[in-house]
mmCIF file of N, CA and C in Angstrom:
data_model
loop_
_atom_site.group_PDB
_atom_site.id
_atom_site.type_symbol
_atom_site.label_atom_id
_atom_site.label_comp_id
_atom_site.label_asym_id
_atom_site.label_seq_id
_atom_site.Cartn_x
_atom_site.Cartn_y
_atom_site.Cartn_z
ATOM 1 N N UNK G 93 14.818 -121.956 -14.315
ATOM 2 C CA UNK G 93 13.740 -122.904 -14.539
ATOM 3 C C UNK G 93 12.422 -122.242 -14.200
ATOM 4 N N UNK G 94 11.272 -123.097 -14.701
ATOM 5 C CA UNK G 94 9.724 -122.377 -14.798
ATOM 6 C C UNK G 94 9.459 -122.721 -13.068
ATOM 7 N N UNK G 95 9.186 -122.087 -12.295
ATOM 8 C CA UNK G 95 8.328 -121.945 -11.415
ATOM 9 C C UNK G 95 7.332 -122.471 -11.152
ATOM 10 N N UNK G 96 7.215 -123.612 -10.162
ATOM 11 C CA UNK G 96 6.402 -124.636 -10.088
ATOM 12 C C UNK G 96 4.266 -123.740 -9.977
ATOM 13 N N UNK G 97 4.427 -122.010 -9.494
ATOM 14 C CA UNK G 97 3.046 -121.521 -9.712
ATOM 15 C C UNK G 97 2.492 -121.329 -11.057
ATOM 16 N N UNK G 98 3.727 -121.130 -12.149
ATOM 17 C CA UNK G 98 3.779 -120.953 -13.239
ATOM 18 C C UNK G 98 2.707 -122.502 -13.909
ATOM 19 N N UNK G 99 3.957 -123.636 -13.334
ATOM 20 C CA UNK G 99 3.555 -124.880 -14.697
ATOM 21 C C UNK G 99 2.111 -125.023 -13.736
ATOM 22 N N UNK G 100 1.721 -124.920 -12.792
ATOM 23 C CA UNK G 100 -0.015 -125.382 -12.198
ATOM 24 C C UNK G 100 -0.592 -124.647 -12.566
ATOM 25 N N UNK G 101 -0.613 -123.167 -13.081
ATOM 26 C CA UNK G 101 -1.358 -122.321 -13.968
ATOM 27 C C UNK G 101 -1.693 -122.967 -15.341
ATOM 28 N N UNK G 102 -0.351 -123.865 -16.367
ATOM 29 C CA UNK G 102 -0.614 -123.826 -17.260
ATOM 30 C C UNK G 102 -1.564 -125.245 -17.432
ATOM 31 N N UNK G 103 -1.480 -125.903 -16.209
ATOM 32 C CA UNK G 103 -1.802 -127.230 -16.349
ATOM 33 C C UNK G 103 -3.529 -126.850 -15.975
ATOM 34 N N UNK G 104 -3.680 -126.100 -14.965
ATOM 35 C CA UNK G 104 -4.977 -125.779 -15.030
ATOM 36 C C UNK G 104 -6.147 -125.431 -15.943
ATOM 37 N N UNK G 105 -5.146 -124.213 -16.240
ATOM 38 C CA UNK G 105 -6.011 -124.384 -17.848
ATOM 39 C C UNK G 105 -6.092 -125.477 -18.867
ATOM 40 N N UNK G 106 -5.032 -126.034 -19.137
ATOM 41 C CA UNK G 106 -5.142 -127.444 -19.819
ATOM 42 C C UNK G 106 -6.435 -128.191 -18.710
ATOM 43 N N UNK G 107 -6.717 -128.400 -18.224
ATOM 44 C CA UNK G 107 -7.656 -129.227 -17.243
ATOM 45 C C UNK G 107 -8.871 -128.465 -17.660
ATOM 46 N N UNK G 108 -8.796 -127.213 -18.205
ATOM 47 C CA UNK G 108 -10.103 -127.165 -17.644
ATOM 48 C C UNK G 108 -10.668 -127.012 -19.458
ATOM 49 N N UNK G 109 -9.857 -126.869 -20.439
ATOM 50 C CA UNK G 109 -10.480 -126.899 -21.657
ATOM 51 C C UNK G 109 -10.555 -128.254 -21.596
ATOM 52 N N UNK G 110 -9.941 -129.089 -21.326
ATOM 53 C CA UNK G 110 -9.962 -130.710 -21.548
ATOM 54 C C UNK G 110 -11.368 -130.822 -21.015
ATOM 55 N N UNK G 111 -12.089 -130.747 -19.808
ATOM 56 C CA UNK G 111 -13.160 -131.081 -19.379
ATOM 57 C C UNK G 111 -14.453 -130.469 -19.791
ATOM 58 N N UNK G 112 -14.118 -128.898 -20.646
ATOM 59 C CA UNK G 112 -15.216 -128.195 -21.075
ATOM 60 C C UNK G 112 -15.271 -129.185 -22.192
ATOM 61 N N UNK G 113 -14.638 -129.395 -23.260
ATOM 62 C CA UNK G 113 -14.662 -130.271 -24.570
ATOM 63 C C UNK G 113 -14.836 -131.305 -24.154
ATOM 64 N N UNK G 114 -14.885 -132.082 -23.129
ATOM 65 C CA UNK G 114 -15.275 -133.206 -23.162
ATOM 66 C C UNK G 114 -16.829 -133.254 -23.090
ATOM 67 N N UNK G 115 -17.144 -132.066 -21.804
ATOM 68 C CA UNK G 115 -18.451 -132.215 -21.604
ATOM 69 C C UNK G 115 -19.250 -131.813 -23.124
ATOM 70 N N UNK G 116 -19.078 -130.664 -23.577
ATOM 71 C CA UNK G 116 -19.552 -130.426 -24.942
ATOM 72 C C UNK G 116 -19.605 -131.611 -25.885
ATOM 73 N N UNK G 117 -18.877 -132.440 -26.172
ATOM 74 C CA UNK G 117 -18.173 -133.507 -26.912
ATOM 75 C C UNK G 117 -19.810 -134.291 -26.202
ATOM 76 N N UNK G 118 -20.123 -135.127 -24.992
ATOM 77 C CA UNK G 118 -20.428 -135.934 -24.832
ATOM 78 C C UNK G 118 -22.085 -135.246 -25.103
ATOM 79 N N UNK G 119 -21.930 -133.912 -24.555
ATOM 80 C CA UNK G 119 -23.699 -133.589 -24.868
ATOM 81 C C UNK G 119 -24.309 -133.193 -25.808
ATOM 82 N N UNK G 120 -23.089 -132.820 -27.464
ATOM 83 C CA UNK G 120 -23.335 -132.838 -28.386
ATOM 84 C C UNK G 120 -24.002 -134.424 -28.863
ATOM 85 N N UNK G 121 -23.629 -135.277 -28.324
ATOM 86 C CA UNK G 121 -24.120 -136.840 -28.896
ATOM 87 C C UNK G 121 -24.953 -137.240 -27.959
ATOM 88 N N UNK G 122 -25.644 -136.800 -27.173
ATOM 89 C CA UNK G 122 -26.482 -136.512 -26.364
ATOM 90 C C UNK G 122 -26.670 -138.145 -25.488
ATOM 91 N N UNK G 123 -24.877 -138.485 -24.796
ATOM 92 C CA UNK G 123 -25.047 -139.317 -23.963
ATOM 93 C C UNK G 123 -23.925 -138.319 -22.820
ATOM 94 N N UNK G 124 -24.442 -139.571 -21.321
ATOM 95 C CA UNK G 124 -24.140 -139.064 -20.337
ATOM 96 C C UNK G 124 -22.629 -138.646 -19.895
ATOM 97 N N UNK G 125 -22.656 -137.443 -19.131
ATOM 98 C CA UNK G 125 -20.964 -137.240 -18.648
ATOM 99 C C UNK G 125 -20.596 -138.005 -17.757
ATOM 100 N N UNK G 126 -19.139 -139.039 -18.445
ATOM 101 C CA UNK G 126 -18.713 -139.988 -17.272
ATOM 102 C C UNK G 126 -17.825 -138.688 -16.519
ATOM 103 N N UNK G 127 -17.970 -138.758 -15.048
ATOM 104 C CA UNK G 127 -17.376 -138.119 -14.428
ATOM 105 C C UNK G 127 -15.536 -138.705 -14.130
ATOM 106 N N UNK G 128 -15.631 -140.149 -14.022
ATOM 107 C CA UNK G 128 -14.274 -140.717 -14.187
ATOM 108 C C UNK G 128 -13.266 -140.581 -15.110
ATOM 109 N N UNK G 129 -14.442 -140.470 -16.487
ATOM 110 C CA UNK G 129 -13.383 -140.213 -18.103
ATOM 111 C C UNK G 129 -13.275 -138.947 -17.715
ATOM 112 N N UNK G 130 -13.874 -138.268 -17.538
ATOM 113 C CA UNK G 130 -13.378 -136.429 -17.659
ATOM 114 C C UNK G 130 -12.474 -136.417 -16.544
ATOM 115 N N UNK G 131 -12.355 -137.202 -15.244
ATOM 116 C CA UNK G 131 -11.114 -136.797 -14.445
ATOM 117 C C UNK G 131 -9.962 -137.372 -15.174
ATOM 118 N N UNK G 132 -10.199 -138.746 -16.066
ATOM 119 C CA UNK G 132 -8.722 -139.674 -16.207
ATOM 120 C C UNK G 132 -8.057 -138.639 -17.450
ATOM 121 N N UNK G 133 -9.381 -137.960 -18.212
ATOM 122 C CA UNK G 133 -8.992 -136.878 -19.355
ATOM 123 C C UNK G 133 -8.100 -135.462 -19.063
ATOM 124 N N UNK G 134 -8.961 -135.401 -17.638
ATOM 125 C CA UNK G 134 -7.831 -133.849 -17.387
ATOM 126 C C UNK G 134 -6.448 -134.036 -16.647
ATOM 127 N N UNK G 135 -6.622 -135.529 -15.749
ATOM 128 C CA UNK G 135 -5.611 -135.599 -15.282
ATOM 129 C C UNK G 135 -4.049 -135.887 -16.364
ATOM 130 N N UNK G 136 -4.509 -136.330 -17.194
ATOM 131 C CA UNK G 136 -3.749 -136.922 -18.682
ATOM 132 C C UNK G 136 -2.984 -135.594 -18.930
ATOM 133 N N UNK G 137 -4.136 -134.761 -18.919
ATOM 134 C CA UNK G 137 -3.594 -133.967 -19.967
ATOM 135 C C UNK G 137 -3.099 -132.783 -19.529
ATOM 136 N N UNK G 138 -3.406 -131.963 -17.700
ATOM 137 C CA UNK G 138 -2.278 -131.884 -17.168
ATOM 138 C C UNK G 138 -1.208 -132.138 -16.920
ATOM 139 N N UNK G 139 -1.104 -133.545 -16.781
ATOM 140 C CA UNK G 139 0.302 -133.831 -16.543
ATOM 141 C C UNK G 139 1.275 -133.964 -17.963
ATOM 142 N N UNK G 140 0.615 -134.314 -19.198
ATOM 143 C CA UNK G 140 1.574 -134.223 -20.150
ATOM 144 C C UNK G 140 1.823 -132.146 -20.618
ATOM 145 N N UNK G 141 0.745 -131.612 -19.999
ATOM 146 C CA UNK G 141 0.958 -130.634 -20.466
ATOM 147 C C UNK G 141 1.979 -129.779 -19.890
ATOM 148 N N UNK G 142 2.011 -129.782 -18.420
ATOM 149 C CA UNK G 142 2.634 -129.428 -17.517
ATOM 150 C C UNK G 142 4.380 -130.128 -17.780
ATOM 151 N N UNK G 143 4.291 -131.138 -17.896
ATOM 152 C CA UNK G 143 5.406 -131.791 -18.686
ATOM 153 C C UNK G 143 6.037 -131.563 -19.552
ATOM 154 N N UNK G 144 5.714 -131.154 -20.823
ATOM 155 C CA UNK G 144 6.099 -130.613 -21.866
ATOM 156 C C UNK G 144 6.595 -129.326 -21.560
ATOM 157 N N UNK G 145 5.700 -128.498 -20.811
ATOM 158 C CA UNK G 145 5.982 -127.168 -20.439
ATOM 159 C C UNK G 145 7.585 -127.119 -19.737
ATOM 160 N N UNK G 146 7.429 -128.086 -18.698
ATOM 161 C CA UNK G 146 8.973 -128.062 -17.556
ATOM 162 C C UNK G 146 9.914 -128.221 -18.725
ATOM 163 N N UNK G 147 9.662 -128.903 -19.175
ATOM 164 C CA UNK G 147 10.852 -129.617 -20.318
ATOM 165 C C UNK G 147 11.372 -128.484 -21.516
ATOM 166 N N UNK G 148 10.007 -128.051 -22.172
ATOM 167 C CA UNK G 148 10.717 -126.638 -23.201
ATOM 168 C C UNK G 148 11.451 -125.545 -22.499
ATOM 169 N N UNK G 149 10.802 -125.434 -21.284
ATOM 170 C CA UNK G 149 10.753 -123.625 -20.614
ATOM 171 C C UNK G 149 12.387 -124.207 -19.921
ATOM 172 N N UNK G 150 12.831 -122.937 -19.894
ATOM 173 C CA UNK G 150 14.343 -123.201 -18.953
ATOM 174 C C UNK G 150 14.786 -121.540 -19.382
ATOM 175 N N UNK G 151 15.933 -121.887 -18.744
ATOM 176 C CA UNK G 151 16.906 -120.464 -18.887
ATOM 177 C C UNK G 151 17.570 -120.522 -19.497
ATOM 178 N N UNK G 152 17.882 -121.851 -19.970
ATOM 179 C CA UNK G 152 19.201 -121.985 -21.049
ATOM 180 C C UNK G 152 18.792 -122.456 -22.790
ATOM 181 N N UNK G 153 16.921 -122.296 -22.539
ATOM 182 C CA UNK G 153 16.523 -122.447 -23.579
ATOM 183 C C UNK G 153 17.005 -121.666 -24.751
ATOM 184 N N UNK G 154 16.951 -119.973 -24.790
ATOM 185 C CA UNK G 154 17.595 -119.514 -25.766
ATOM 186 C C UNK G 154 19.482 -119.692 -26.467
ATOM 187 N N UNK G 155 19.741 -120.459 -25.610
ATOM 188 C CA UNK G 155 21.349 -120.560 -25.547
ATOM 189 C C UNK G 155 21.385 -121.842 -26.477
ATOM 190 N N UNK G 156 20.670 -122.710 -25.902
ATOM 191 C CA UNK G 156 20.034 -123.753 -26.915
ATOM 192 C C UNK G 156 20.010 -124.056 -28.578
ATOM 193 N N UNK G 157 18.782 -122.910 -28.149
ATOM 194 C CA UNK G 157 18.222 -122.298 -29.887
ATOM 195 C C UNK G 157 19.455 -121.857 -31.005
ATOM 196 N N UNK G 158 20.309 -121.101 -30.077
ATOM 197 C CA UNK G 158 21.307 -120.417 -30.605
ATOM 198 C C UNK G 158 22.057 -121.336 -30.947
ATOM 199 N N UNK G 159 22.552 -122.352 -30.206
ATOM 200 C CA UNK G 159 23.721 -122.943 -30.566
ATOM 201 C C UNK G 159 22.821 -124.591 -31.878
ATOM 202 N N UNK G 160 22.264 -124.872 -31.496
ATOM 203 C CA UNK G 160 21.362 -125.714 -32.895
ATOM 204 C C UNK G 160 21.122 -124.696 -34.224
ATOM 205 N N UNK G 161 21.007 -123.857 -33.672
ATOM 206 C CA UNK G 161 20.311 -122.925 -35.302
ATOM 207 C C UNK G 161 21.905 -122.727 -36.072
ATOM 208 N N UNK G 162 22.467 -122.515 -35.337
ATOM 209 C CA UNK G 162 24.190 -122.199 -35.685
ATOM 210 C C UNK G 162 24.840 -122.924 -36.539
ATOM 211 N N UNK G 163 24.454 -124.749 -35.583
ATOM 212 C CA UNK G 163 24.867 -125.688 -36.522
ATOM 213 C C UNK G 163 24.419 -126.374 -37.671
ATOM 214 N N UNK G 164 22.712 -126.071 -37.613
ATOM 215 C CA UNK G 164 21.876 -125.832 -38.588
ATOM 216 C C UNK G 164 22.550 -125.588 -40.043
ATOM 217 N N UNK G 165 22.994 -124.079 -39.538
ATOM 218 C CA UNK G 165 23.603 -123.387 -40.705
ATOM 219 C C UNK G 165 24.822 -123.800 -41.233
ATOM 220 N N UNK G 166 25.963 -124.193 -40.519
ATOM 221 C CA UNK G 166 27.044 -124.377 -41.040
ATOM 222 C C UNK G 166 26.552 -125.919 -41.632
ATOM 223 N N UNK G 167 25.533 -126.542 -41.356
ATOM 224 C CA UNK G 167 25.771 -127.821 -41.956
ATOM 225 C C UNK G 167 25.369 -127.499 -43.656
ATOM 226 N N UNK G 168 24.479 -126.242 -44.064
ATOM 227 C CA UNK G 168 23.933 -126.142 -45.314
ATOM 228 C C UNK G 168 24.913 -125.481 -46.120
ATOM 229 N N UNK G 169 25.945 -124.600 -45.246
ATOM 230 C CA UNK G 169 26.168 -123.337 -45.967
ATOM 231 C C UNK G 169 28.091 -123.285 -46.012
ATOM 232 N N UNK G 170 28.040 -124.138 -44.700
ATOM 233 C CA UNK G 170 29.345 -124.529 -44.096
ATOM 234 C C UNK G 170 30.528 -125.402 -44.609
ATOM 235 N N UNK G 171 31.630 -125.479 -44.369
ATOM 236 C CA UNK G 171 32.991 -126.606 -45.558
ATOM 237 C C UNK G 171 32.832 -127.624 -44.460
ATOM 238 N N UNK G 172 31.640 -128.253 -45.343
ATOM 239 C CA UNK G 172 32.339 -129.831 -44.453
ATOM 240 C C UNK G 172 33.361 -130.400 -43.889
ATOM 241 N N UNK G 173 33.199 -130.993 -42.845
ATOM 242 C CA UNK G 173 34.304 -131.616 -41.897
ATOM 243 C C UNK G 173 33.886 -132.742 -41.667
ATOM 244 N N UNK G 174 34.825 -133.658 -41.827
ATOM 245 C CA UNK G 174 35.140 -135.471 -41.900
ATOM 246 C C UNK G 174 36.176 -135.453 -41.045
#
C-alpha cells in the first residue's frame, strides 16, 4: 500500500493548485478572495484526491490489471461459457 508521506504529498499539491485557481479564478472577475471557499475548496479536493489515490495505488494493483484485461479478452475472442 501507498505510504501515508506519499498520499499528503499528493494531496498537497492538489491543495495548492486548487487555491492558486481559485485565487486567479476570483481576481480574474475582479471580486474578493473568500478565504473560507478557498479552504472548503482545498479541503474537498484533498481529500477526494488523496482518496482516489489510496484506492488506485496498491501492490496488488498490477495483478488486478492482469487478471481484468485477461477476462477482457476471453470475453471478445474466447468460446463462451453458459
Amino acid at each position: 500500500m501507498m505510504d501515508v508521506q506519499t498520499l499528503g504529498m499528493i494531496a498537497a499539491v492538489v491543495v495548492v493548485v486548487v487555491v492558486v485557481l481559485y485565487v486567479y479564478d476570483r481576481r480574474s472577475k475582479q471580486q474578493p478572495v473568500e478565504i473560507v471557499d478557498a479552504a472548503k475548496l482545498a479541503i474537498g479536493a484533498g481529500a477526494i484526491a488523496s482518496g482516489v489515490t489510496y484506492a488506485v495505488g496498491g501492490d496488488s494493483l498490477p495483478e488486478v490489471v492482469e487478471k481484468v484485461t485477461e477476462t477482457a479478452q476471453e470475453m471478445f475472442v474466447g468460446k463462451p461459457e453458459f
